[in-house]
Structure formats: structure tokens, C-alpha cells
């Protein structure tokens, strides 16, 4: 049975104290309303990771980073390795977010190397894919997502693939207030699951968690999560506001 997950991607927001305070309040809330088999992940900036990881005590609540370097260690000024992330107590890392692909020019081959390095350090990977608006308008969005998955993660062994969570984030929906309709999300998630099935078989496809991301908030989470192939969300802006984030978790 695949896991249902809500992950917050804090991006580059909040100073250290604000981040710790938000993580504490989410942790407290989830103590009083337990998650019952579901998982919540706080993907924080690097500097928050150790502090956040050490204060989380609610069952099913864990932390993750938003990026990692593809090398083990060495002369890479300003970079953070998967080993370092793991040593903070974090369990996850987001790889292939569209902001990394676009702003930092991370290509498929680099993202594949980062994924391998993360898995080697026993981090689970939230691997992002998604098309830009022009690609959807040209009706090549399925091809774009297929290529991202094939180059990024379909080279993995089945054993490694078990530690991948896929996040479908249509770029036109990220931070825009425009959400994919439940039908658009379901259509793409179903397609992604069919690709996983072709590559790894039905059992693996059934077990793969596929998250939706892009202007997901408390008011639309219910209808998105109601789809059979949408197993939760990767939440940006709405993960920075405690009550909003908690209501998204409740929708799950
Ligand atoms: P928003 O929820 O702010 O649209 O961001 C989505 C996202 O990029 C999560 O990784």
C-alpha cells in the first residue's frame, strides 16, 4: 500500500527562529491530532534542518532538504552534500524542483546523479517533474514529464526506486494561484503511474506515492486529494502558514 504524504517546501523563506517556531507548532498540533498512517514532511532551508529535525517528535512527521550536491565531499564551496543532510536527522531531499531546473540550470543528467548520491546516503527522494505552460499548450506535457522521469529516475534499480516519491508540479501552477484542475492532476498522475508500471511492474506502480504540487491550499486540497492517483501534495506558500498547512493535512 502506498503512503499518503503532505510535504511542505518552505523554499527560501523564514529566518531560523521563525522556522523553528513553525515546526514546533506543527509538531504540537500533530501530537494532539495524530496522523494515523500518513506522513508529513517539512522540507526546510539547510540552516534550519538540524534544529527542526531534532525537535520533531510526532509520529509520521519528518524533515527533508530542498536540494543536495551530487558529490560526496570536496572543494565545492557553498554546497551541501547528501551525507551532511543525513547527519542532521533528515529523511528526505527534494530533487529536480522546477526552480532548480530553471534558475540554476540543473539538467536531467545532474538530477540523476544527485538522486543516486541521495539514495546512497539513505535519504528518500521527492523527485519533481512537470511541464511549463507553453508545453501544455503545445500538448507535449506528457512527453516532457516522461522524459524527465526516464532521464532522472527510471535508470534506478527496483530496490532504489522504492525510495522515490514522485511530485508532479506543473510549472504554470507553482506560486501563481492557478491550480491544475482535479481532472488535469488525475490525468497526469495516472499517466505517471502507467509509466512506473511499464518500467517496474504493477506492484511497484501501486506502491509509488505521487504528489501534486502547485498552488495547493486548504480550500482546494480536498478535491485534488480525492483523485485515485493523487496521493498527497507538495506544498509551497501554504506550508508557511500553520493553520493552512494543518488543514491541508486534514484534507488528506
Ligand atoms: P506553491 O504551493 O507556492 O504554488 O509552490 C508549489 C511548489 O513549488 C512546491 O514545491
mmCIF file of C-alpha atoms and ligand atoms in Angstrom:
data_model
loop_
_atom_site.group_PDB
_atom_site.id
_atom_site.type_symbol
_atom_site.label_atom_id
_atom_site.label_comp_id
_atom_site.label_asym_id
_atom_site.label_seq_id
_atom_site.Cartn_x
_atom_site.Cartn_y
_atom_site.Cartn_z
ATOM 1 C CA UNK A 1 0.000 0.000 0.000
ATOM 2 C CA UNK A 2 1.387 3.367 -0.959
ATOM 3 C CA UNK A 3 1.866 6.086 1.584
ATOM 4 C CA UNK A 4 -0.185 9.272 1.637
ATOM 5 C CA UNK A 5 2.080 12.266 2.157
ATOM 6 C CA UNK A 6 1.847 16.006 2.620
ATOM 7 C CA UNK A 7 5.231 17.699 2.263
ATOM 8 C CA UNK A 8 5.865 21.379 2.890
ATOM 9 C CA UNK A 9 8.515 23.015 0.731
ATOM 10 C CA UNK A 10 9.491 26.125 2.640
ATOM 11 C CA UNK A 11 11.753 27.315 -0.223
ATOM 12 C CA UNK A 12 13.904 30.318 0.835
ATOM 13 C CA UNK A 13 11.538 31.642 3.478
ATOM 14 C CA UNK A 14 11.698 32.398 7.196
ATOM 15 C CA UNK A 15 14.718 33.092 9.366
ATOM 16 C CA UNK A 16 15.945 30.424 11.747
ATOM 17 C CA UNK A 17 13.735 31.360 14.696
ATOM 18 C CA UNK A 18 10.607 31.683 12.581
ATOM 19 C CA UNK A 19 11.256 28.278 11.055
ATOM 20 C CA UNK A 20 11.819 26.594 14.404
ATOM 21 C CA UNK A 21 8.690 28.177 15.794
ATOM 22 C CA UNK A 22 6.574 26.984 12.837
ATOM 23 C CA UNK A 23 7.985 23.444 13.056
ATOM 24 C CA UNK A 24 7.272 23.379 16.812
ATOM 25 C CA UNK A 25 3.687 24.447 16.359
ATOM 26 C CA UNK A 26 3.099 21.821 13.628
ATOM 27 C CA UNK A 27 4.715 19.171 15.803
ATOM 28 C CA UNK A 28 2.485 20.131 18.759
ATOM 29 C CA UNK A 29 -0.625 20.101 16.627
ATOM 30 C CA UNK A 30 0.164 16.639 15.264
ATOM 31 C CA UNK A 31 0.633 15.331 18.789
ATOM 32 C CA UNK A 32 -2.949 16.235 19.561
ATOM 33 C CA UNK A 33 -4.262 15.095 16.140
ATOM 34 C CA UNK A 34 -2.184 12.020 15.205
ATOM 35 C CA UNK A 35 -1.512 11.245 11.559
ATOM 36 C CA UNK A 36 -2.741 7.636 11.558
ATOM 37 C CA UNK A 37 -0.515 6.091 8.918
ATOM 38 C CA UNK A 38 0.019 9.224 6.867
ATOM 39 C CA UNK A 39 3.286 11.107 6.601
ATOM 40 C CA UNK A 40 4.104 14.803 6.856
ATOM 41 C CA UNK A 41 7.481 16.147 5.783
ATOM 42 C CA UNK A 42 8.920 19.605 6.414
ATOM 43 C CA UNK A 43 11.443 20.452 3.696
ATOM 44 C CA UNK A 44 13.336 23.359 5.193
ATOM 45 C CA UNK A 45 16.297 25.507 4.185
ATOM 46 C CA UNK A 46 19.608 23.852 5.076
ATOM 47 C CA UNK A 47 20.297 26.012 8.107
ATOM 48 C CA UNK A 48 17.000 25.023 9.737
ATOM 49 C CA UNK A 49 17.418 21.330 9.170
ATOM 50 C CA UNK A 50 19.324 20.272 12.266
ATOM 51 C CA UNK A 51 17.139 22.337 14.606
ATOM 52 C CA UNK A 52 13.883 21.221 13.010
ATOM 53 C CA UNK A 53 14.916 17.556 12.827
ATOM 54 C CA UNK A 54 15.826 17.443 16.487
ATOM 55 C CA UNK A 55 12.547 18.913 17.717
ATOM 56 C CA UNK A 56 10.170 16.725 15.675
ATOM 57 C CA UNK A 57 8.651 14.053 17.889
ATOM 58 C CA UNK A 58 5.213 13.377 16.397
ATOM 59 C CA UNK A 59 4.745 10.005 14.763
ATOM 60 C CA UNK A 60 4.854 10.282 10.969
ATOM 61 C CA UNK A 61 6.409 13.747 10.963
ATOM 62 C CA UNK A 62 9.874 14.069 9.432
ATOM 63 C CA UNK A 63 12.177 16.573 7.776
ATOM 64 C CA UNK A 64 13.871 16.977 4.437
ATOM 65 C CA UNK A 65 16.164 19.240 2.442
ATOM 66 C CA UNK A 66 15.309 21.008 -0.811
ATOM 67 C CA UNK A 67 18.445 20.143 -2.761
ATOM 68 C CA UNK A 68 21.782 18.370 -2.397
ATOM 69 C CA UNK A 69 25.073 18.254 -4.224
ATOM 70 C CA UNK A 70 25.889 15.274 -6.427
ATOM 71 C CA UNK A 71 29.390 14.754 -4.993
ATOM 72 C CA UNK A 72 30.355 13.028 -1.768
ATOM 73 C CA UNK A 73 32.627 15.798 -0.424
ATOM 74 C CA UNK A 74 35.398 18.102 -1.522
ATOM 75 C CA UNK A 75 36.141 21.542 -2.921
ATOM 76 C CA UNK A 76 32.602 22.684 -3.753
ATOM 77 C CA UNK A 77 32.357 25.991 -1.926
ATOM 78 C CA UNK A 78 28.877 26.769 -0.669
ATOM 79 C CA UNK A 79 27.446 23.338 -1.430
ATOM 80 C CA UNK A 80 25.801 20.778 0.868
ATOM 81 C CA UNK A 81 26.252 17.018 0.488
ATOM 82 C CA UNK A 82 23.713 14.265 1.000
ATOM 83 C CA UNK A 83 25.902 12.913 3.817
ATOM 84 C CA UNK A 84 25.618 16.239 5.647
ATOM 85 C CA UNK A 85 21.847 16.287 5.188
ATOM 86 C CA UNK A 86 21.557 12.757 6.512
ATOM 87 C CA UNK A 87 23.644 13.651 9.564
ATOM 88 C CA UNK A 88 21.082 16.273 10.654
ATOM 89 C CA UNK A 89 18.430 13.589 11.098
ATOM 90 C CA UNK A 90 16.579 14.484 7.895
ATOM 91 C CA UNK A 91 14.986 11.639 5.935
ATOM 92 C CA UNK A 92 14.128 13.249 2.598
ATOM 93 C CA UNK A 93 15.513 15.524 -0.075
ATOM 94 C CA UNK A 94 13.648 17.236 -2.905
ATOM 95 C CA UNK A 95 15.427 16.845 -6.240
ATOM 96 C CA UNK A 96 14.535 18.355 -9.598
ATOM 97 C CA UNK A 97 12.264 21.156 -8.421
ATOM 98 C CA UNK A 98 11.420 23.391 -11.374
ATOM 99 C CA UNK A 99 13.072 26.342 -9.632
ATOM 100 C CA UNK A 100 16.349 24.365 -9.555
ATOM 101 C CA UNK A 101 15.881 23.237 -13.154
ATOM 102 C CA UNK A 102 15.143 26.740 -14.438
ATOM 103 C CA UNK A 103 17.016 29.211 -12.247
ATOM 104 C CA UNK A 104 20.059 27.031 -11.509
ATOM 105 C CA UNK A 105 20.085 25.232 -14.871
ATOM 106 C CA UNK A 106 20.071 21.751 -13.341
ATOM 107 C CA UNK A 107 19.718 19.274 -16.192
ATOM 108 C CA UNK A 108 18.450 15.705 -16.296
ATOM 109 C CA UNK A 109 21.883 14.162 -16.026
ATOM 110 C CA UNK A 110 22.837 16.222 -12.955
ATOM 111 C CA UNK A 111 19.487 15.419 -11.318
ATOM 112 C CA UNK A 112 20.064 11.738 -11.913
ATOM 113 C CA UNK A 113 23.493 11.983 -10.221
ATOM 114 C CA UNK A 114 22.017 13.892 -7.282
ATOM 115 C CA UNK A 115 19.320 11.258 -6.880
ATOM 116 C CA UNK A 116 21.878 8.461 -6.821
ATOM 117 C CA UNK A 117 24.016 10.307 -4.267
ATOM 118 C CA UNK A 118 20.980 10.946 -2.039
ATOM 119 C CA UNK A 119 19.906 7.303 -2.158
ATOM 120 C CA UNK A 120 23.460 6.186 -1.402
ATOM 121 C CA UNK A 121 23.116 8.156 1.833
ATOM 122 C CA UNK A 122 19.795 6.533 2.661
ATOM 123 C CA UNK A 123 17.775 9.647 2.021
ATOM 124 C CA UNK A 124 14.418 9.236 0.329
ATOM 125 C CA UNK A 125 13.980 11.422 -2.726
ATOM 126 C CA UNK A 126 10.998 13.560 -3.676
ATOM 127 C CA UNK A 127 11.650 13.787 -7.395
ATOM 128 C CA UNK A 128 9.827 16.635 -9.142
ATOM 129 C CA UNK A 129 8.612 16.759 -12.706
ATOM 130 C CA UNK A 130 6.233 18.998 -14.614
ATOM 131 C CA UNK A 131 5.746 20.992 -17.776
ATOM 132 C CA UNK A 132 5.716 24.733 -18.436
ATOM 133 C CA UNK A 133 2.601 26.397 -19.837
ATOM 134 C CA UNK A 134 3.871 26.542 -23.424
ATOM 135 C CA UNK A 135 4.486 22.795 -23.354
ATOM 136 C CA UNK A 136 0.936 22.135 -22.175
ATOM 137 C CA UNK A 137 -0.411 24.456 -24.845
ATOM 138 C CA UNK A 138 1.579 22.547 -27.458
ATOM 139 C CA UNK A 139 0.131 19.353 -25.976
ATOM 140 C CA UNK A 140 3.575 17.893 -25.309
ATOM 141 C CA UNK A 141 3.202 17.852 -21.497
ATOM 142 C CA UNK A 142 3.038 14.046 -21.316
ATOM 143 C CA UNK A 143 6.225 13.732 -23.369
ATOM 144 C CA UNK A 144 8.008 16.311 -21.221
ATOM 145 C CA UNK A 145 7.166 14.535 -17.977
ATOM 146 C CA UNK A 146 8.046 11.147 -19.462
ATOM 147 C CA UNK A 147 11.486 12.394 -20.479
ATOM 148 C CA UNK A 148 12.117 13.949 -17.048
ATOM 149 C CA UNK A 149 11.274 10.663 -15.330
ATOM 150 C CA UNK A 150 13.170 8.478 -17.783
ATOM 151 C CA UNK A 151 16.334 10.549 -17.519
ATOM 152 C CA UNK A 152 16.075 11.284 -13.818
ATOM 153 C CA UNK A 153 14.899 8.116 -12.072
ATOM 154 C CA UNK A 154 13.963 5.267 -14.410
ATOM 155 C CA UNK A 155 17.591 4.134 -14.535
ATOM 156 C CA UNK A 156 17.379 3.164 -10.866
ATOM 157 C CA UNK A 157 17.109 -0.419 -9.697
ATOM 158 C CA UNK A 158 13.742 -1.511 -8.364
ATOM 159 C CA UNK A 159 15.197 -1.579 -4.872
ATOM 160 C CA UNK A 160 16.327 2.046 -5.126
ATOM 161 C CA UNK A 161 13.101 3.117 -6.797
ATOM 162 C CA UNK A 162 11.204 2.049 -3.688
ATOM 163 C CA UNK A 163 12.715 5.128 -2.005
ATOM 164 C CA UNK A 164 11.391 7.581 -4.578
ATOM 165 C CA UNK A 165 8.334 9.763 -4.161
ATOM 166 C CA UNK A 166 7.281 11.485 -7.385
ATOM 167 C CA UNK A 167 5.918 15.033 -7.269
ATOM 168 C CA UNK A 168 4.055 16.306 -10.319
ATOM 169 C CA UNK A 169 4.295 20.076 -10.284
ATOM 170 C CA UNK A 170 3.019 21.814 -13.414
ATOM 171 C CA UNK A 171 5.272 24.867 -13.553
ATOM 172 C CA UNK A 172 2.379 27.138 -14.581
ATOM 173 C CA UNK A 173 0.661 26.318 -11.278
ATOM 174 C CA UNK A 174 3.608 26.998 -8.957
ATOM 175 C CA UNK A 175 3.174 30.158 -6.925
ATOM 176 C CA UNK A 176 0.640 31.526 -9.419
ATOM 177 C CA UNK A 177 -2.630 30.849 -7.641
ATOM 178 C CA UNK A 178 -3.675 28.842 -10.720
ATOM 179 C CA UNK A 179 -4.137 25.225 -9.702
ATOM 180 C CA UNK A 180 -4.399 22.273 -12.046
ATOM 181 C CA UNK A 181 -7.998 21.087 -12.063
ATOM 182 C CA UNK A 182 -8.594 17.802 -10.268
ATOM 183 C CA UNK A 183 -9.087 16.192 -13.720
ATOM 184 C CA UNK A 184 -5.814 17.574 -15.058
ATOM 185 C CA UNK A 185 -3.971 16.349 -11.967
ATOM 186 C CA UNK A 186 -5.583 12.899 -12.088
ATOM 187 C CA UNK A 187 -4.904 12.553 -15.813
ATOM 188 C CA UNK A 188 -1.185 13.231 -15.390
ATOM 189 C CA UNK A 189 -0.835 11.188 -12.183
ATOM 190 C CA UNK A 190 -2.494 8.215 -13.850
ATOM 191 C CA UNK A 191 -0.135 8.581 -16.797
ATOM 192 C CA UNK A 192 2.893 8.757 -14.473
ATOM 193 C CA UNK A 193 1.730 5.614 -12.682
ATOM 194 C CA UNK A 194 1.376 3.864 -16.038
ATOM 195 C CA UNK A 195 4.977 4.780 -16.854
ATOM 196 C CA UNK A 196 6.143 3.378 -13.500
ATOM 197 C CA UNK A 197 4.173 0.218 -14.209
ATOM 198 C CA UNK A 198 5.786 -0.197 -17.635
ATOM 199 C CA UNK A 199 9.250 0.199 -16.158
ATOM 200 C CA UNK A 200 8.946 -1.519 -12.752
ATOM 201 C CA UNK A 201 5.736 -3.547 -12.832
ATOM 202 C CA UNK A 202 2.260 -3.196 -11.361
ATOM 203 C CA UNK A 203 3.080 -3.865 -7.737
ATOM 204 C CA UNK A 204 5.733 -1.169 -7.689
ATOM 205 C CA UNK A 205 3.434 1.274 -9.517
ATOM 206 C CA UNK A 206 0.683 0.655 -6.971
ATOM 207 C CA UNK A 207 3.145 1.316 -4.164
ATOM 208 C CA UNK A 208 4.541 4.569 -5.607
ATOM 209 C CA UNK A 209 3.416 7.780 -3.938
ATOM 210 C CA UNK A 210 2.691 10.548 -6.451
ATOM 211 C CA UNK A 211 2.192 14.033 -5.011
ATOM 212 C CA UNK A 212 0.618 17.059 -6.653
ATOM 213 C CA UNK A 213 2.215 20.493 -6.249
ATOM 214 C CA UNK A 214 1.251 23.935 -7.499
ATOM 215 C CA UNK A 215 -0.982 26.410 -5.652
ATOM 216 C CA UNK A 216 -2.403 23.632 -3.499
ATOM 217 C CA UNK A 217 -4.090 25.090 -0.425
ATOM 218 C CA UNK A 218 -6.632 24.157 2.206
ATOM 219 C CA UNK A 219 -9.531 25.277 0.013
ATOM 220 C CA UNK A 220 -8.652 23.016 -2.952
ATOM 221 C CA UNK A 221 -6.747 20.160 -1.268
ATOM 222 C CA UNK A 222 -9.869 18.057 -0.741
ATOM 223 C CA UNK A 223 -10.840 17.905 -4.399
ATOM 224 C CA UNK A 224 -7.269 17.279 -5.533
ATOM 225 C CA UNK A 225 -6.606 14.534 -2.972
ATOM 226 C CA UNK A 226 -9.928 12.847 -3.767
ATOM 227 C CA UNK A 227 -8.444 11.553 -7.042
ATOM 228 C CA UNK A 228 -7.386 7.904 -7.001
ATOM 229 C CA UNK A 229 -3.850 8.606 -8.269
ATOM 230 C CA UNK A 230 -3.156 11.735 -6.210
ATOM 231 C CA UNK A 231 -1.505 10.546 -3.012
ATOM 232 C CA UNK A 232 -0.995 13.914 -1.353
ATOM 233 C CA UNK A 233 0.724 17.209 -2.024
ATOM 234 C CA UNK A 234 3.973 19.118 -2.172
ATOM 235 C CA UNK A 235 3.013 22.469 -0.760
ATOM 236 C CA UNK A 236 4.860 25.764 -1.176
ATOM 237 C CA UNK A 237 3.308 29.006 0.056
ATOM 238 C CA UNK A 238 0.543 27.357 2.073
ATOM 239 C CA UNK A 239 3.095 25.352 4.081
ATOM 240 C CA UNK A 240 4.359 28.566 5.692
ATOM 241 C CA UNK A 241 1.093 29.236 7.497
ATOM 242 C CA UNK A 242 0.423 26.779 10.298
ATOM 243 C CA UNK A 243 -3.378 26.601 10.173
ATOM 244 C CA UNK A 244 -3.436 26.442 6.390
ATOM 245 C CA UNK A 245 -0.885 23.622 6.375
ATOM 246 C CA UNK A 246 -2.685 21.704 9.110
ATOM 247 C CA UNK A 247 -5.945 21.970 7.173
ATOM 248 C CA UNK A 248 -4.225 20.554 4.080
ATOM 249 C CA UNK A 249 -3.024 17.633 6.224
ATOM 250 C CA UNK A 250 -6.572 17.161 7.469
ATOM 251 C CA UNK A 251 -7.810 17.085 3.858
ATOM 252 C CA UNK A 252 -5.548 14.113 3.288
HETATM 253 P P1 LIG B 1 3.125 26.785 -4.285
HETATM 254 O O1 LIG B 1 2.327 25.847 -3.425
HETATM 255 O O2 LIG B 1 3.539 28.026 -3.590
HETATM 256 O O3 LIG B 1 2.463 27.011 -5.609
HETATM 257 O O4 LIG B 1 4.501 26.020 -4.612
HETATM 258 C C1 LIG B 1 4.462 24.708 -5.013
HETATM 259 C C2 LIG B 1 5.835 24.184 -5.004
HETATM 260 O O5 LIG B 1 6.677 24.601 -5.771
HETATM 261 C C3 LIG B 1 6.156 23.152 -4.015
HETATM 262 O O6 LIG B 1 7.395 22.582 -4.258
#
